[in-house]
């Protein structure tokens, strides 16, 4: 029972974040690149002021799967690296924490880019 | 001066003329598709933790994201993702799947211009700003924490 | 010999005629309203057997020119000049297509107004006696336009509600002083008009003021009114753009009635999900060279005012936040008298 409750929260909060993104697209005519940038920076800010963790504890994947979570990981990595290694951490922290995601995206894009071919939209 | 006034008037007229499309269907679609992708992420995460108890929570999230990135990239290659995206809008853009799609789609697109200057160089035309803005802002945060 | 010109409009006394025409379209257009009128439909492969979309667009122009020359019952050596243009940077589709022909070539650019620009210039050169026969062509391809002006094809984003669908297709005409066919009687060259629209996804609104300027100049110069024409055909204003044009014209005291049509609105069916309608050079070119030319040849249409509009922007200008200037040229074509 408890498990289902978690999934319900994840569905609702994750949906809400995407809903807000759609509101932004409709209201401001933002392109997808701008939407992604906005949400990443939002994630960085949320982590920096320390309210990402409580949200994450409640929403779980609802906030970590949206690109906000990616921004938060960048900031979290930077903060913890600064605490452990000092100035060098500013440079290494963020990308180290998100290296998995970025490398995966690049690698899969490269592989599938080689295999597949872009096709005309058939709507 | 007169021209400026005319242009402002014309822009206002055009803005009013644009048929008000019903925003609710697209908002609803973005909500449920986005929610579903997040739920799928949660499911992956829980299954990883269940099957591989030795994996730390942090690493489980990393695996989850990599799985979602893989799926989005694969669906992009198959030519399915753009159809889902056209239906769901922000529902697929805002989750990490949108990030993955924004790297894979130019990779496919610019393959014809060569591997080096086409595919590799153009891969980041959309995701580049995301990585740059995220990295720079996180470094600023790190800098602030250094002095706090 | 005296040439007639009234402000922006030139009149042709020597009756330059459209003696041959051809239209070729891609799969989506083939499923549209004008299916039975197109000369050639590529049913499945929008690569037209080529490796890239850019090469596919070239092939379309080559086939269109070839078909137009055949439909005029002429030989390549009869054509003295090839005039073409398209949407891609440095009009590569036209110039590369011209590479395969042994005909002198001029490249023209008027964005989506290129078809009428080509017809008007060809008529001038033929009427002036400099050339006997000129071929003019233009093309556009959804996928080449999309990747140049917008986003990668596989990117999962939604098309803004005011956007239009670039037509995959090419049209070609043979204009000659000899032979039989619909006659080009006059041409009105438009001025670049910018009413400060900066939304690149709203081309109709950006081009409508240019269309209005050209139409009004034309009606004044020729002393005519909208009801003097069987058909007033605009290029690719789309649904929103043509509604705006009707409003703008009414403000100026001209009423565009049922004889006003827009190529962008008639080419696709309603359920083809093209939002505001078709656009691109190929839109006006294929519609004109299919249904309109057939009706002009049969005498069903006697006098057509054909005006195509173009948005003269580039990706650089729009990224720098510049507004979108529009242009519109018009020609009057009189059908074959029965």
mmCIF file with all atom_site columns, N, CA and C in Angstrom, chain A residues 22 25 29 31-32 117-121 123, chain C residues 28 46 51 53 142-143 153-155 157-158:
data_model
loop_
_atom_site.group_PDB
_atom_site.id
_atom_site.type_symbol
_atom_site.label_atom_id
_atom_site.label_alt_id
_atom_site.label_comp_id
_atom_site.label_asym_id
_atom_site.label_entity_id
_atom_site.label_seq_id
_atom_site.pdbx_PDB_ins_code
_atom_site.Cartn_x
_atom_site.Cartn_y
_atom_site.Cartn_z
_atom_site.occupancy
_atom_site.B_iso_or_equiv
_atom_site.pdbx_formal_charge
_atom_site.auth_seq_id
_atom_site.auth_comp_id
_atom_site.auth_asym_id
_atom_site.auth_atom_id
_atom_site.pdbx_PDB_model_num
ATOM 1  N N  . UNK A 1 22  ? 5.088  23.124 -19.700 1.00 0.00 ? 22  UNK A N  1
ATOM 2  C CA . UNK A 1 22  ? 4.166  23.351 -20.811 1.00 0.00 ? 22  UNK A CA 1
ATOM 3  C C  . UNK A 1 22  ? 3.520  24.737 -20.707 1.00 0.00 ? 22  UNK A C  1
ATOM 4  N N  . UNK A 1 25  ? 5.985  27.081 -22.074 1.00 0.00 ? 25  UNK A N  1
ATOM 5  C CA . UNK A 1 25  ? 6.055  27.013 -23.538 1.00 0.00 ? 25  UNK A CA 1
ATOM 6  C C  . UNK A 1 25  ? 4.907  27.795 -24.160 1.00 0.00 ? 25  UNK A C  1
ATOM 7  N N  . UNK A 1 29  ? 6.266  31.245 -25.486 1.00 0.00 ? 29  UNK A N  1
ATOM 8  C CA . UNK A 1 29  ? 6.753  30.767 -26.782 1.00 0.00 ? 29  UNK A CA 1
ATOM 9  C C  . UNK A 1 29  ? 8.222  30.350 -26.719 1.00 0.00 ? 29  UNK A C  1
ATOM 10 N N  . UNK A 1 31  ? 11.525 28.084 -26.777 1.00 0.00 ? 31  UNK A N  1
ATOM 11 C CA . UNK A 1 31  ? 11.894 26.861 -27.478 1.00 0.00 ? 31  UNK A CA 1
ATOM 12 C C  . UNK A 1 31  ? 12.388 25.855 -26.443 1.00 0.00 ? 31  UNK A C  1
ATOM 13 N N  . UNK A 1 32  ? 12.529 24.589 -26.878 1.00 0.00 ? 32  UNK A N  1
ATOM 14 C CA . UNK A 1 32  ? 12.855 23.555 -25.898 1.00 0.00 ? 32  UNK A CA 1
ATOM 15 C C  . UNK A 1 32  ? 14.215 23.793 -25.264 1.00 0.00 ? 32  UNK A C  1
ATOM 16 N N  . UNK A 1 117 ? 19.062 7.056  -39.163 1.00 0.00 ? 117 UNK A N  1
ATOM 17 C CA . UNK A 1 117 ? 19.051 8.187  -40.080 1.00 0.00 ? 117 UNK A CA 1
ATOM 18 C C  . UNK A 1 117 ? 17.839 9.061  -39.747 1.00 0.00 ? 117 UNK A C  1
ATOM 19 N N  . UNK A 1 118 ? 17.985 10.393 -39.850 1.00 0.00 ? 118 UNK A N  1
ATOM 20 C CA . UNK A 1 118 ? 16.866 11.277 -39.547 1.00 0.00 ? 118 UNK A CA 1
ATOM 21 C C  . UNK A 1 118 ? 15.807 11.173 -40.626 1.00 0.00 ? 118 UNK A C  1
ATOM 22 N N  . UNK A 1 119 ? 14.547 11.129 -40.217 1.00 0.00 ? 119 UNK A N  1
ATOM 23 C CA . UNK A 1 119 ? 13.464 11.021 -41.187 1.00 0.00 ? 119 UNK A CA 1
ATOM 24 C C  . UNK A 1 119 ? 12.515 12.205 -41.084 1.00 0.00 ? 119 UNK A C  1
ATOM 25 N N  . UNK A 1 120 ? 11.848 12.497 -42.170 1.00 0.00 ? 120 UNK A N  1
ATOM 26 C CA . UNK A 1 120 ? 10.857 13.567 -42.191 1.00 0.00 ? 120 UNK A CA 1
ATOM 27 C C  . UNK A 1 120 ? 9.730  13.251 -41.226 1.00 0.00 ? 120 UNK A C  1
ATOM 28 N N  . UNK A 1 121 ? 9.237  14.322 -40.572 1.00 0.00 ? 121 UNK A N  1
ATOM 29 C CA . UNK A 1 121 ? 8.110  14.117 -39.681 1.00 0.00 ? 121 UNK A CA 1
ATOM 30 C C  . UNK A 1 121 ? 6.907  13.654 -40.482 1.00 0.00 ? 121 UNK A C  1
ATOM 31 N N  . UNK A 1 123 ? 3.342  13.456 -39.745 1.00 0.00 ? 123 UNK A N  1
ATOM 32 C CA . UNK A 1 123 ? 2.224  13.665 -38.830 1.00 0.00 ? 123 UNK A CA 1
ATOM 33 C C  . UNK A 1 123 ? 0.906  13.565 -39.568 1.00 0.00 ? 123 UNK A C  1
ATOM 34 N N  . UNK C 2 28  ? 3.485  13.676 -48.924 1.00 0.00 ? 28  UNK C N  1
ATOM 35 C CA . UNK C 2 28  ? 2.436  14.323 -48.131 1.00 0.00 ? 28  UNK C CA 1
ATOM 36 C C  . UNK C 2 28  ? 1.522  15.183 -49.007 1.00 0.00 ? 28  UNK C C  1
ATOM 37 N N  . UNK C 2 46  ? 10.626 10.442 -49.844 1.00 0.00 ? 46  UNK C N  1
ATOM 38 C CA . UNK C 2 46  ? 10.881 11.874 -49.975 1.00 0.00 ? 46  UNK C CA 1
ATOM 39 C C  . UNK C 2 46  ? 12.386 12.179 -50.071 1.00 0.00 ? 46  UNK C C  1
ATOM 40 N N  . UNK C 2 51  ? 20.768 10.408 -51.345 1.00 0.00 ? 51  UNK C N  1
ATOM 41 C CA . UNK C 2 51  ? 21.278 10.146 -49.993 1.00 0.00 ? 51  UNK C CA 1
ATOM 42 C C  . UNK C 2 51  ? 20.856 11.227 -49.014 1.00 0.00 ? 51  UNK C C  1
ATOM 43 N N  . UNK C 2 53  ? 18.557 15.049 -48.193 1.00 0.00 ? 53  UNK C N  1
ATOM 44 C CA . UNK C 2 53  ? 17.386 15.824 -48.591 1.00 0.00 ? 53  UNK C CA 1
ATOM 45 C C  . UNK C 2 53  ? 17.770 16.952 -49.544 1.00 0.00 ? 53  UNK C C  1
ATOM 46 N N  . UNK C 2 142 ? 10.420 20.125 -47.360 1.00 0.00 ? 142 UNK C N  1
ATOM 47 C CA . UNK C 2 142 ? 10.140 20.269 -45.931 1.00 0.00 ? 142 UNK C CA 1
ATOM 48 C C  . UNK C 2 142 ? 11.382 20.021 -45.083 1.00 0.00 ? 142 UNK C C  1
ATOM 49 N N  . UNK C 2 143 ? 12.077 18.956 -45.397 1.00 0.00 ? 143 UNK C N  1
ATOM 50 C CA . UNK C 2 143 ? 13.169 18.547 -44.509 1.00 0.00 ? 143 UNK C CA 1
ATOM 51 C C  . UNK C 2 143 ? 14.399 19.438 -44.637 1.00 0.00 ? 143 UNK C C  1
ATOM 52 N N  . UNK C 2 153 ? 15.049 17.224 -37.288 1.00 0.00 ? 153 UNK C N  1
ATOM 53 C CA . UNK C 2 153 ? 13.779 16.564 -37.576 1.00 0.00 ? 153 UNK C CA 1
ATOM 54 C C  . UNK C 2 153 ? 13.298 15.678 -36.436 1.00 0.00 ? 153 UNK C C  1
ATOM 55 N N  . UNK C 2 154 ? 14.241 15.057 -35.752 1.00 0.00 ? 154 UNK C N  1
ATOM 56 C CA . UNK C 2 154 ? 13.843 14.087 -34.728 1.00 0.00 ? 154 UNK C CA 1
ATOM 57 C C  . UNK C 2 154 ? 13.675 14.716 -33.354 1.00 0.00 ? 154 UNK C C  1
ATOM 58 N N  . UNK C 2 155 ? 13.818 16.037 -33.266 1.00 0.00 ? 155 UNK C N  1
ATOM 59 C CA . UNK C 2 155 ? 13.657 16.677 -31.964 1.00 0.00 ? 155 UNK C CA 1
ATOM 60 C C  . UNK C 2 155 ? 12.187 16.622 -31.552 1.00 0.00 ? 155 UNK C C  1
ATOM 61 N N  . UNK C 2 157 ? 9.678  18.255 -30.223 1.00 0.00 ? 157 UNK C N  1
ATOM 62 C CA . UNK C 2 157 ? 9.026  19.477 -29.761 1.00 0.00 ? 157 UNK C CA 1
ATOM 63 C C  . UNK C 2 157 ? 7.697  19.654 -30.488 1.00 0.00 ? 157 UNK C C  1
ATOM 64 N N  . UNK C 2 158 ? 6.890  20.569 -29.992 1.00 0.00 ? 158 UNK C N  1
ATOM 65 C CA . UNK C 2 158 ? 5.606  20.820 -30.634 1.00 0.00 ? 158 UNK C CA 1
ATOM 66 C C  . UNK C 2 158 ? 5.736  22.001 -31.578 1.00 0.00 ? 158 UNK C C  1
#
